mmCIF file of C-alpha atoms and ligand atoms in Angstrom:
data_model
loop_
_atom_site.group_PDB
_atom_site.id
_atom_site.type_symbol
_atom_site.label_atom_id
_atom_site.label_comp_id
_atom_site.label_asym_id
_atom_site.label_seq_id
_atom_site.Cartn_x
_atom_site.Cartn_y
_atom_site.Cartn_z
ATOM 1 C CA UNK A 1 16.768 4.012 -18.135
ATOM 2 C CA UNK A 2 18.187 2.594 -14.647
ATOM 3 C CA UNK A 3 16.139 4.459 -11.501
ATOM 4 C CA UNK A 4 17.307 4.285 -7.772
ATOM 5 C CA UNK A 5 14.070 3.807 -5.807
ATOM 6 C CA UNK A 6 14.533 5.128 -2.122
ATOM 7 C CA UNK A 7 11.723 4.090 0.453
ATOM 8 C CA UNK A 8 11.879 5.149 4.366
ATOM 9 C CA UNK A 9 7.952 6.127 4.835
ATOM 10 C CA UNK A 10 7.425 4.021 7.439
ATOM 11 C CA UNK A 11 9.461 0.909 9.177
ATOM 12 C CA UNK A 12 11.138 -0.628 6.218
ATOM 13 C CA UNK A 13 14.503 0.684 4.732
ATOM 14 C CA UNK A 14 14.792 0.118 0.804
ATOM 15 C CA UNK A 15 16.411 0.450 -1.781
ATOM 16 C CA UNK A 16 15.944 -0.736 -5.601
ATOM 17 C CA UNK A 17 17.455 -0.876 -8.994
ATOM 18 C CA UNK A 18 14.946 -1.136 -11.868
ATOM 19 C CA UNK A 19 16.001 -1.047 -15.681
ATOM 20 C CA UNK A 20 12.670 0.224 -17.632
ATOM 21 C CA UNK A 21 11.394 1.712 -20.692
ATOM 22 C CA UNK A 22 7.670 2.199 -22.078
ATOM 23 C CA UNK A 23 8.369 -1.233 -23.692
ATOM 24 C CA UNK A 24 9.557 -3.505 -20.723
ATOM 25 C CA UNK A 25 10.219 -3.579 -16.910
ATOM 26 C CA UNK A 26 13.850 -5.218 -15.301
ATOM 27 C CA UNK A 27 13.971 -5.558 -11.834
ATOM 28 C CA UNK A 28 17.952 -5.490 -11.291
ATOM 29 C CA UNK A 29 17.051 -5.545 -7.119
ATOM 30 C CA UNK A 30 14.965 -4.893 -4.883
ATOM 31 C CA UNK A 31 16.190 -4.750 -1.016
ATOM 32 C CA UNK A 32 14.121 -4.349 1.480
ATOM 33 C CA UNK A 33 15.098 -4.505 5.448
ATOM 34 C CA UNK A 34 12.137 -4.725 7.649
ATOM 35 C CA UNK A 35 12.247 -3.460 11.290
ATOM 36 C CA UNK A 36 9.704 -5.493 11.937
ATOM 37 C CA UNK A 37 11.377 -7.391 14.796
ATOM 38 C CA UNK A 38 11.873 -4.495 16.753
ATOM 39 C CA UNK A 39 8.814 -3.325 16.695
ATOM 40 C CA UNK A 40 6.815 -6.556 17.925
ATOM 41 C CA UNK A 41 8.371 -6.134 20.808
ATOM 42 C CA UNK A 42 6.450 -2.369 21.361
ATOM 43 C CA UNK A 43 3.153 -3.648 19.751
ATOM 44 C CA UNK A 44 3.247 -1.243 17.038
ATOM 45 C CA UNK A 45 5.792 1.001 15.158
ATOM 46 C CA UNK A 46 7.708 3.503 17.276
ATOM 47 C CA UNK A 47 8.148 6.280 15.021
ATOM 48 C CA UNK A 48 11.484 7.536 16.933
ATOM 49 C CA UNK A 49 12.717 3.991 16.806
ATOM 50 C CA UNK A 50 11.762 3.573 12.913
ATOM 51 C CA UNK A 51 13.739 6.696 11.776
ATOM 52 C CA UNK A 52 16.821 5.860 14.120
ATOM 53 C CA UNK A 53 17.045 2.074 12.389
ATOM 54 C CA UNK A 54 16.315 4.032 8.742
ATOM 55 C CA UNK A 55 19.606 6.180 9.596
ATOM 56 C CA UNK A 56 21.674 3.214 10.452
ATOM 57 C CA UNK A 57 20.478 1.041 7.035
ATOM 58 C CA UNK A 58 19.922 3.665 4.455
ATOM 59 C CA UNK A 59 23.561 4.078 3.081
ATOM 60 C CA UNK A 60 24.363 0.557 3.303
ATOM 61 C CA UNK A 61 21.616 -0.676 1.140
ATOM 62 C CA UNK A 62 22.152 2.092 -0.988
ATOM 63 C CA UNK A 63 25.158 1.128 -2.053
ATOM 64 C CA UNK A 64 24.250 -2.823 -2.026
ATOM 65 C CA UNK A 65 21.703 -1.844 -4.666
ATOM 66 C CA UNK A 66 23.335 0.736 -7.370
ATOM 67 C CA UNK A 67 26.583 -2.268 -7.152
ATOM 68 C CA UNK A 68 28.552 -0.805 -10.324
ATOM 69 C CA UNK A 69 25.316 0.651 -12.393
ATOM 70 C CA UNK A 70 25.135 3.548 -13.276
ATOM 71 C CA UNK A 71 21.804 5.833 -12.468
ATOM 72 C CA UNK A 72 19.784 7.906 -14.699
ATOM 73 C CA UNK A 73 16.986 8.701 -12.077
ATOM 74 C CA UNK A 74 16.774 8.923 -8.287
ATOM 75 C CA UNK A 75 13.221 8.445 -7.198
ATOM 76 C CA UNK A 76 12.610 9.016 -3.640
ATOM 77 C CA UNK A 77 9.126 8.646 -1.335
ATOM 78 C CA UNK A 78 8.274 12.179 -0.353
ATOM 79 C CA UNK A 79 5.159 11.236 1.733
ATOM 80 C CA UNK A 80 2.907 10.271 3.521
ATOM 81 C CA UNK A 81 4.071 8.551 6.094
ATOM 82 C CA UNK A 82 6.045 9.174 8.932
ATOM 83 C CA UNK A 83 7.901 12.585 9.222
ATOM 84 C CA UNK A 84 11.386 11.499 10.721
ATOM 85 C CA UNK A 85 11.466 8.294 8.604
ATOM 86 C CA UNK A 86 10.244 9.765 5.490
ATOM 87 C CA UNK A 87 13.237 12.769 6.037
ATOM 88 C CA UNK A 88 16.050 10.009 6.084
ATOM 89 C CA UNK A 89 15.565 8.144 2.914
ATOM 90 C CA UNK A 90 14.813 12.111 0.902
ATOM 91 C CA UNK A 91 17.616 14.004 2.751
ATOM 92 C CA UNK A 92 20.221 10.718 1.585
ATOM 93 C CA UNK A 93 18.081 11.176 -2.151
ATOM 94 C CA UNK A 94 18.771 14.581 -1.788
ATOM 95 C CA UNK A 95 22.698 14.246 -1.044
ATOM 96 C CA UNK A 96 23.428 11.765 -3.400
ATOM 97 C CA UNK A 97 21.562 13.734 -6.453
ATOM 98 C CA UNK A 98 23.506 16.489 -5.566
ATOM 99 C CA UNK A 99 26.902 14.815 -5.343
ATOM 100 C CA UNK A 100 26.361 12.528 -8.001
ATOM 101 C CA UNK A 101 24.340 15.042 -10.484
ATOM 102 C CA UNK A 102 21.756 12.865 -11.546
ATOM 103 C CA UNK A 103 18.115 14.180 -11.518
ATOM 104 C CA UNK A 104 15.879 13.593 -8.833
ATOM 105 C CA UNK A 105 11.824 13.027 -8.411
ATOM 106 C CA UNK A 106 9.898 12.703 -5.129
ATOM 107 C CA UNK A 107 7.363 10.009 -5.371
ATOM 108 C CA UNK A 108 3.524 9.701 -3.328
ATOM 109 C CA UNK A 109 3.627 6.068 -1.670
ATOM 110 C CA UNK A 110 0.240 6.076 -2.407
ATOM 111 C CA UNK A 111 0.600 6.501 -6.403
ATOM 112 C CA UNK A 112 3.777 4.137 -6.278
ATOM 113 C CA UNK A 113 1.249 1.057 -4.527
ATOM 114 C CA UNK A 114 -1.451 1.865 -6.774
ATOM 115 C CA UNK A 115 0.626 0.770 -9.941
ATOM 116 C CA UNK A 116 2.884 -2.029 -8.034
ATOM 117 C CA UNK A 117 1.216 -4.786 -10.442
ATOM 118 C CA UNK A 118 3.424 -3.189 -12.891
ATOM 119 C CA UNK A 119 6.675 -4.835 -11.550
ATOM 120 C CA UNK A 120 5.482 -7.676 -12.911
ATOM 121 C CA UNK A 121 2.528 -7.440 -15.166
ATOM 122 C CA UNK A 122 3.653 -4.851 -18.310
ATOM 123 C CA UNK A 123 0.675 -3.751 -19.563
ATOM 124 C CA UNK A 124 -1.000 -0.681 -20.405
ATOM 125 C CA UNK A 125 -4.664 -0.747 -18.805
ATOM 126 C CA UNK A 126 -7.994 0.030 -20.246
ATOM 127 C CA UNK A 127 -9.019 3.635 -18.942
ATOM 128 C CA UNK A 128 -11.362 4.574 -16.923
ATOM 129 C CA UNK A 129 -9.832 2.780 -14.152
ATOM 130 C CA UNK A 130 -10.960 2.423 -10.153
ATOM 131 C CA UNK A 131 -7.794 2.060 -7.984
ATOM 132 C CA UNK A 132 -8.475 0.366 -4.512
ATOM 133 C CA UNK A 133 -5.395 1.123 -1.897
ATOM 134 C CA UNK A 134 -5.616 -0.453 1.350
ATOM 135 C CA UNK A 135 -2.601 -0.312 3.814
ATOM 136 C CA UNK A 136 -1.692 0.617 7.001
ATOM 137 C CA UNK A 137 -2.521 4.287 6.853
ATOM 138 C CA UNK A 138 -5.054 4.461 3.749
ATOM 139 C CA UNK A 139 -8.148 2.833 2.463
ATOM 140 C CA UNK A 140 -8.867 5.180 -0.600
ATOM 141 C CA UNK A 141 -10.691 4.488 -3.749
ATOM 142 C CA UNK A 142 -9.577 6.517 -6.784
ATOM 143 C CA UNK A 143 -10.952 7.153 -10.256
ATOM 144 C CA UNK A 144 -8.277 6.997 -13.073
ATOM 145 C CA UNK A 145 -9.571 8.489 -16.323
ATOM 146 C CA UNK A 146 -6.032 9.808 -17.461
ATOM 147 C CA UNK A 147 -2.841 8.343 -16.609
ATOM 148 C CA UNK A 148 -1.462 10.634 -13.949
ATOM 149 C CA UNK A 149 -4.958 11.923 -13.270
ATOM 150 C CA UNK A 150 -6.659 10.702 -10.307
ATOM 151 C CA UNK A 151 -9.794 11.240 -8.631
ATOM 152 C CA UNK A 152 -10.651 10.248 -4.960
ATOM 153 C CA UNK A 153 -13.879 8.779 -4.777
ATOM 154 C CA UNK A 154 -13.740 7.545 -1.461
ATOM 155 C CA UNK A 155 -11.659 7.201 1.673
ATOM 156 C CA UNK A 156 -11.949 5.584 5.284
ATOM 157 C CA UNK A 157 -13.721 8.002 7.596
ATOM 158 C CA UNK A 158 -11.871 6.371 10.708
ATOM 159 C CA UNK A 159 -9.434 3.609 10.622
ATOM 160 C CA UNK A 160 -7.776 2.565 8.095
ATOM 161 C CA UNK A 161 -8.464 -1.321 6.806
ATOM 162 C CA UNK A 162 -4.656 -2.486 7.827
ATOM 163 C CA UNK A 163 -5.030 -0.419 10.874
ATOM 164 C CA UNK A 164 -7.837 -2.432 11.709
ATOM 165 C CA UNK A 165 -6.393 -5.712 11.046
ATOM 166 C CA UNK A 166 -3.703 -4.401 13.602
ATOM 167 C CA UNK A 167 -5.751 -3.620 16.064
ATOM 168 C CA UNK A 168 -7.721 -6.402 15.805
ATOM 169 C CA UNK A 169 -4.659 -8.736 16.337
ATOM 170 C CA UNK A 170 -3.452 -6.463 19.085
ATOM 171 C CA UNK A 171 -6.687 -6.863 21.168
ATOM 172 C CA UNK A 172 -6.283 -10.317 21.142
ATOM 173 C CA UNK A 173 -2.571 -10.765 21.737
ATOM 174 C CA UNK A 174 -1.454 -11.856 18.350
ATOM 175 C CA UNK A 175 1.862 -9.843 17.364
ATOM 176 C CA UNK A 176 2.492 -7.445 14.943
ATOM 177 C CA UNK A 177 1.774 -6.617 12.340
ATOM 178 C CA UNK A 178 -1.667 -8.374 12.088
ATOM 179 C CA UNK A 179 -3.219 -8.567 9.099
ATOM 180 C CA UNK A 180 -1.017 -12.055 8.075
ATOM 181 C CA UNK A 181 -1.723 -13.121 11.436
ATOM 182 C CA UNK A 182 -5.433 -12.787 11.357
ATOM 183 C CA UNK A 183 -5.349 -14.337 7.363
ATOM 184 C CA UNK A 184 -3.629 -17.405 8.622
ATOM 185 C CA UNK A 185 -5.717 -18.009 11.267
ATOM 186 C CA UNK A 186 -9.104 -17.099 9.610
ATOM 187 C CA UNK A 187 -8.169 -20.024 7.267
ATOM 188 C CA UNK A 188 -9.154 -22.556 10.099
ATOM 189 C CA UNK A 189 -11.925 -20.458 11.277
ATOM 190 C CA UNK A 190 -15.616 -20.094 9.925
ATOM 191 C CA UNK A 191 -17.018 -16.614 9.395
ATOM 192 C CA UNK A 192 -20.320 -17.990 9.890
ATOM 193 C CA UNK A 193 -20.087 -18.790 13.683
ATOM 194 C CA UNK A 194 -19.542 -14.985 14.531
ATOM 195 C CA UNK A 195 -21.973 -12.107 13.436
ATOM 196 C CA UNK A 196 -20.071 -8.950 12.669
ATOM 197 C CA UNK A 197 -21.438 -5.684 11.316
ATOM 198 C CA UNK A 198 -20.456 -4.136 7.985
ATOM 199 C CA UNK A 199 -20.267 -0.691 8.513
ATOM 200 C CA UNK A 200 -21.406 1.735 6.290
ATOM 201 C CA UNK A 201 -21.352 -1.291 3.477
ATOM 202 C CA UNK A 202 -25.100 0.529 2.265
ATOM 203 C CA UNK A 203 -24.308 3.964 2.151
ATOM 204 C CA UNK A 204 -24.684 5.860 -0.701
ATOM 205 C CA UNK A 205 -21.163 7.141 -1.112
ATOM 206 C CA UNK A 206 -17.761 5.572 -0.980
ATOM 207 C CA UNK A 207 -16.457 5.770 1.839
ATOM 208 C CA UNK A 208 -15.520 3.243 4.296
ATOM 209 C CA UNK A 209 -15.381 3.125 8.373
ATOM 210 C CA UNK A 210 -13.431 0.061 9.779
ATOM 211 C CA UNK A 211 -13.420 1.415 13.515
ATOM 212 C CA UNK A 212 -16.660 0.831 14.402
ATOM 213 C CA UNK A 213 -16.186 -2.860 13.079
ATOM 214 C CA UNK A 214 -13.200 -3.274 15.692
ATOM 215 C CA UNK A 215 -15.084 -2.171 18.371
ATOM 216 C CA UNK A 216 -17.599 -4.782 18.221
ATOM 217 C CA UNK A 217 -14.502 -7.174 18.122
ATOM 218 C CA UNK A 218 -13.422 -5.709 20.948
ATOM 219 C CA UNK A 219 -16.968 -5.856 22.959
ATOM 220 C CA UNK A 220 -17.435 -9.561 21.795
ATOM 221 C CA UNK A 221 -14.182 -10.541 23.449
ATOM 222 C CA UNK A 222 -14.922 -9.175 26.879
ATOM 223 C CA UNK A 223 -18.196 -10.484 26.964
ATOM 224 C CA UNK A 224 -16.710 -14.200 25.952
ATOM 225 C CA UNK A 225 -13.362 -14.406 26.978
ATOM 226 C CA UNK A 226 -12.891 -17.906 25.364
ATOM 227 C CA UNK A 227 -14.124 -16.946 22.187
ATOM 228 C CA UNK A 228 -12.899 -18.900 19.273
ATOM 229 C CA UNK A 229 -10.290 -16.978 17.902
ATOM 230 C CA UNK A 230 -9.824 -18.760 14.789
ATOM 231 C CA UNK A 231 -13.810 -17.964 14.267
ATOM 232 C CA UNK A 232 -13.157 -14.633 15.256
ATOM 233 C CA UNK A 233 -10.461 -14.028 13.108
ATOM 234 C CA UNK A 234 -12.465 -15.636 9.677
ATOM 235 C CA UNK A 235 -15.548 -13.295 10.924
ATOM 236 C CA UNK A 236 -13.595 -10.257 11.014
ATOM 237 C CA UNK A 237 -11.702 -10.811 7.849
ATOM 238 C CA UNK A 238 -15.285 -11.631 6.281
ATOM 239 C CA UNK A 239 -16.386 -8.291 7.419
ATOM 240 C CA UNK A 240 -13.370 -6.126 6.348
ATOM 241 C CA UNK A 241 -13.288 -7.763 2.354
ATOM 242 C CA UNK A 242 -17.130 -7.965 2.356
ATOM 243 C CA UNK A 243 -16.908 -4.100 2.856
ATOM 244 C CA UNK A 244 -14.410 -3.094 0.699
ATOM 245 C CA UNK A 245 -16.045 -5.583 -2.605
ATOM 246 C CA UNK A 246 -19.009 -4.215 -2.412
ATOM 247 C CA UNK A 247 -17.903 -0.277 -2.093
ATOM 248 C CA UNK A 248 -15.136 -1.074 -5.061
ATOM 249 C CA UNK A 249 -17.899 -2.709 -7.605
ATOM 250 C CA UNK A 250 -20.477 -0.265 -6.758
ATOM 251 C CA UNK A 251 -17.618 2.398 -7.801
ATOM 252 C CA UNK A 252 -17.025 0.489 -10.528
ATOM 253 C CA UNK A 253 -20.400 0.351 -12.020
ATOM 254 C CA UNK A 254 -21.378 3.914 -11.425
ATOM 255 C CA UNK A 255 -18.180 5.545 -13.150
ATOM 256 C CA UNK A 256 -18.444 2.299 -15.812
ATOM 257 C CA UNK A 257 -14.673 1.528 -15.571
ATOM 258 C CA UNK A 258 -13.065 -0.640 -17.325
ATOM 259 C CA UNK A 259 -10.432 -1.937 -15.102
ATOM 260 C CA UNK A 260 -10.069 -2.212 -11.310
ATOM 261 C CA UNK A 261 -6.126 -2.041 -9.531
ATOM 262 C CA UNK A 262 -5.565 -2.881 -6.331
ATOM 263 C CA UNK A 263 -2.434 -2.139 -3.975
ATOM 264 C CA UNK A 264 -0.940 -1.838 -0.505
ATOM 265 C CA UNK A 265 -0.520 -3.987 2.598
ATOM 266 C CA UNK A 266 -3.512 -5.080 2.453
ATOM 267 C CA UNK A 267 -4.043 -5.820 -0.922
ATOM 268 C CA UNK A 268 -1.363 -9.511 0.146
ATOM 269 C CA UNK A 269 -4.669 -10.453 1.893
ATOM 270 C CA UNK A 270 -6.136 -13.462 -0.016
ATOM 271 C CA UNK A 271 -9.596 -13.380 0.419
ATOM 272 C CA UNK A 272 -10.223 -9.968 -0.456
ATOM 273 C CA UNK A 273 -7.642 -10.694 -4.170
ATOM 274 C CA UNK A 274 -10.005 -13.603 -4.504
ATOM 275 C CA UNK A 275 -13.246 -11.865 -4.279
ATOM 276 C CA UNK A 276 -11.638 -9.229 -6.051
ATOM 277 C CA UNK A 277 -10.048 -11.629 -8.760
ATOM 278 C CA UNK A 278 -14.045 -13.644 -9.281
ATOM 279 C CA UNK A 279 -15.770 -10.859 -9.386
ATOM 280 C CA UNK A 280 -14.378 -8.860 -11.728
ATOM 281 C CA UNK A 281 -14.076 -11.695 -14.196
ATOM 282 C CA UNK A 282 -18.333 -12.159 -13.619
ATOM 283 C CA UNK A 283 -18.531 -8.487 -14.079
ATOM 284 C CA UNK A 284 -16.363 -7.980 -17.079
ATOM 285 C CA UNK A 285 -14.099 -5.746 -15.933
ATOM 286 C CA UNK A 286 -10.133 -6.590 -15.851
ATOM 287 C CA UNK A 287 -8.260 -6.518 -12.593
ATOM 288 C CA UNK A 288 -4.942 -6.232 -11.514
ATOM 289 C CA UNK A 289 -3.305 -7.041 -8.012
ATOM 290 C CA UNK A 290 0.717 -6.836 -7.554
ATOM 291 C CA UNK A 291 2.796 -10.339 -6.676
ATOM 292 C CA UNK A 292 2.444 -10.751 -2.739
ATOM 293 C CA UNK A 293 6.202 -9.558 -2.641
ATOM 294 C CA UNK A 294 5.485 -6.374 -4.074
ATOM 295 C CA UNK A 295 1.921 -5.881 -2.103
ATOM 296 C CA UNK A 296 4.130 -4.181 1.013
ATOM 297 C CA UNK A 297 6.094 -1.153 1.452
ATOM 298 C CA UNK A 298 9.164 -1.584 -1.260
ATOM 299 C CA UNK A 299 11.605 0.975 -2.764
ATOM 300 C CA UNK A 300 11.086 -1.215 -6.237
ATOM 301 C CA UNK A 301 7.129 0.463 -6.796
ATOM 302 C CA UNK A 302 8.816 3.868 -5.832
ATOM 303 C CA UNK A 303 11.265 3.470 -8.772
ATOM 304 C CA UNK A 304 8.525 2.408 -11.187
ATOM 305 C CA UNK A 305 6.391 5.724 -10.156
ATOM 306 C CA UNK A 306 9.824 7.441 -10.477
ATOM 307 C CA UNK A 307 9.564 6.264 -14.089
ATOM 308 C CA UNK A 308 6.077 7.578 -14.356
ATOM 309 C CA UNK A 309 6.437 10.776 -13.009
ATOM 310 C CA UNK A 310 9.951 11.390 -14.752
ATOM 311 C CA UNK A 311 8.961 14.691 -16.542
ATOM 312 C CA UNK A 312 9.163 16.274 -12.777
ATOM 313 C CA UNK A 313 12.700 14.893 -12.044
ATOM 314 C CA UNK A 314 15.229 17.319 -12.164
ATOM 315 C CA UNK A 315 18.555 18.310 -11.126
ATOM 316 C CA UNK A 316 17.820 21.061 -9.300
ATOM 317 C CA UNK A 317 15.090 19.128 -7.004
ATOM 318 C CA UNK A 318 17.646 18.949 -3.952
ATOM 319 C CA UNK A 319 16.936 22.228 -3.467
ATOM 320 C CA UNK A 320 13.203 22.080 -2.727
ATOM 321 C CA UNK A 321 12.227 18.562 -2.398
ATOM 322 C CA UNK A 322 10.044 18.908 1.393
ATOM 323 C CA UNK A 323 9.027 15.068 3.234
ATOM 324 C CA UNK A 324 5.256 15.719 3.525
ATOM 325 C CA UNK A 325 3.698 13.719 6.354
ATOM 326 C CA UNK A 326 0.573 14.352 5.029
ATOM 327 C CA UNK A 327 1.089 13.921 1.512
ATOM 328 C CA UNK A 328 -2.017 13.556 -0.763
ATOM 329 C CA UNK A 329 -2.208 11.540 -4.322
ATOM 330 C CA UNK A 330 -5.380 13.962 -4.980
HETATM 331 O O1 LIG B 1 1.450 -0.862 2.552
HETATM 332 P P1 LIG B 1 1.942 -1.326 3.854
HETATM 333 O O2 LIG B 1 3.057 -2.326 3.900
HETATM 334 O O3 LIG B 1 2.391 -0.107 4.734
HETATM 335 C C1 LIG B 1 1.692 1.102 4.681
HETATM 336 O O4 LIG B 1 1.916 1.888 3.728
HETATM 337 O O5 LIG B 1 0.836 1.290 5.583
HETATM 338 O O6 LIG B 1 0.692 -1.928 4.655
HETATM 339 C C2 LIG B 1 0.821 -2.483 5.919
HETATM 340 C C3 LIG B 1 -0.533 -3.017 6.368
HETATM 341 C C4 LIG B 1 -0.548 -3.472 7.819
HETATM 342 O O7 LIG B 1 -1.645 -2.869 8.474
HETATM 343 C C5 LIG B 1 -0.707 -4.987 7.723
HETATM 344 O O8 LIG B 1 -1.409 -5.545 8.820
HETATM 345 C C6 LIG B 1 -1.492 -5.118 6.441
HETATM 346 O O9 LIG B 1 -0.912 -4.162 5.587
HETATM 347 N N1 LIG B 1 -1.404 -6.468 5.855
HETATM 348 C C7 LIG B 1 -2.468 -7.286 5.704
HETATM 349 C C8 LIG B 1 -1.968 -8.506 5.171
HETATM 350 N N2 LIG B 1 -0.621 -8.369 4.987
HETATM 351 C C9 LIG B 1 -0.306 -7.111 5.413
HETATM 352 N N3 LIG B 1 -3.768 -7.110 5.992
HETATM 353 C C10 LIG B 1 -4.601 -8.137 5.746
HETATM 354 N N4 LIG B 1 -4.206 -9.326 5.251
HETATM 355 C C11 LIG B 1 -2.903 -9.548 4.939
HETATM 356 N N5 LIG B 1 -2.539 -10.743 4.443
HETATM 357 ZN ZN1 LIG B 2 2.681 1.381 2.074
#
């Protein structure tokens, strides 16, 4: 079947085709126009701004991506995210299901990064699975022991990792957004010049607190204004995937999964996919990570969850369909 994928959550507009069955996966297109730009110039994403630019893009790239196809499925990002931005890409979902009648599912951005390594890696995993999401807004680690059923085992108390990355990169002038920044610089630092703490890494839960780690970036800077930033950057980075490797295996060994998935923003960062990656091959446990180009936001994972979630879709879905800000996967 061909599904529409319609993504607005936050500050990219997109739009994707995707041909799929239970057999095999055909990305037709996958369009994706990033505000990004704009928002450098306010340090962070302007949530008026975002939904403003979504407006302007949405039908265009729309239409760039269904070409002549014909659509069995709209799938559409419901939430979380951003209230105006998410209400632009589901209220054009909305319009076009109705105008068009063809059936219509609202997606969780959450559930469509956790299976993103689908796009390019077909394969059915080995259940029980531990899904580790880490983007701008979430750091949550759910338990998969049914497809569609999902646990949440643990969740950032503060900040979320991404967030942190931003911040991070924002107290020291770097742009936005910063987790490439700070990657591409920590690859000429050395994390072992700068001690950094690793909050709540020995806990006995799963959860995860990144704000307390940013605040000792931020006192370590005003006490040594000409602090190797490069240093700074590896030490931080060290700190963040330290934390999140050794909350995700400990996860992993106590429910005795078999696989571990990883998704979102921050899953493009290559340290933490390389600890990840070695890890879970020591361990015995397979892993999967999406292709860098499908780690951010993208209307192409929101299809694929379309695809998963297709028993909800109907034609009748314009008439209730709410954007949830707040949305939760469990
Ligand atoms: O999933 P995403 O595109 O948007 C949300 O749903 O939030 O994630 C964006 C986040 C940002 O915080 C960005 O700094 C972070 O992902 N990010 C990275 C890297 N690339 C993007 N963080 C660390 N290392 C990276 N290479
Ligand atoms: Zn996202």
């Amino acid at each position: 079947m061909k599904i529409l994928g319609i993504e607005t959550s936050c500050d990219e507009t997109a739009a994707s085709l995707i041909e799929v069955d239970d057999k095999k996966i055909k990305i037709i297109n996958n369009l994706v126009l990033s505000q990004i730009d704009i928002h450098n110039k306010y340090g962070g994403i302007v949530p008026e701004v975002a939904a403003r630019k979504h407006v302007e893009a949405i039908i265009p790239i729309i239409e760039e991506s269904i070409g002549n196809n014909k659509i069995d499925l709209i799938s559409v990002t419901q939430g979380p995210g951003l209230i105006t931005s998410l209400q632009v890409g589901l209220q054009t979902a909305k319009t076009l299901s109705y105008a068009k009648h063809i059936p219509l599912v609202g997606i969780n951005h959450l559930e469509a990064h956790l299976w993103s390594f689908k796009l390019t890696n077909y394969v059915d995993i080995k259940l029980p699975a531990l899904g580790l999401i880490v983007s701008g807004g979430h750091t949550e680690l759910i338990l998969i022991k049914k497809m569609g059923k999902y646990e949440l085992i643990g969740r950032t108390r503060d900040d979320a990792v991404g967030e942190a990355f931003d911040k991070v990169a924002k107290l020291l002038n770097l742009g936005f957004p910063g987790g490439p920044i700070i990657s591409k610089l920590a690859l000429k630092g050395n994390s072992d010049e700068i001690e950094l703490p690793r909050p709540m890494m020995h806990s006995k839960d799963f959860d995860f607190s990144f704000s307390g780690l940013k605040t000792s970036v931020k006192y370590l800077i005003k006490e040594n204004p000409k602090i190797n930033v490069n240093n700074l950057c590896s030490s931080f980075e060290q700190a963040a995937v330290d934390v999140l490797t050794h909350k995700t295996f400990k996860a992993a060994s106590k429910y005795k999964v078999k696989s571990i998935i990883i998704g979102g923003g921050v899953s493009a960062n290559n340290r933490l996919r390389e600890e990840l990656k070695n890890k879970a091959l020591k361990f015995k446990y397979n892993f999967y990570s999406p292709e860098i180009e499908h780690t951010g936001d993208n209307a192409a994972m929101v299809a694929y969850a379309g695809y998963i979630n297709k028993k909800a879709a109907s034609l009748k879905s314009y008439k209730k369909l709410t954007a949830q800000s707040n949305m939760k996967l469990v």
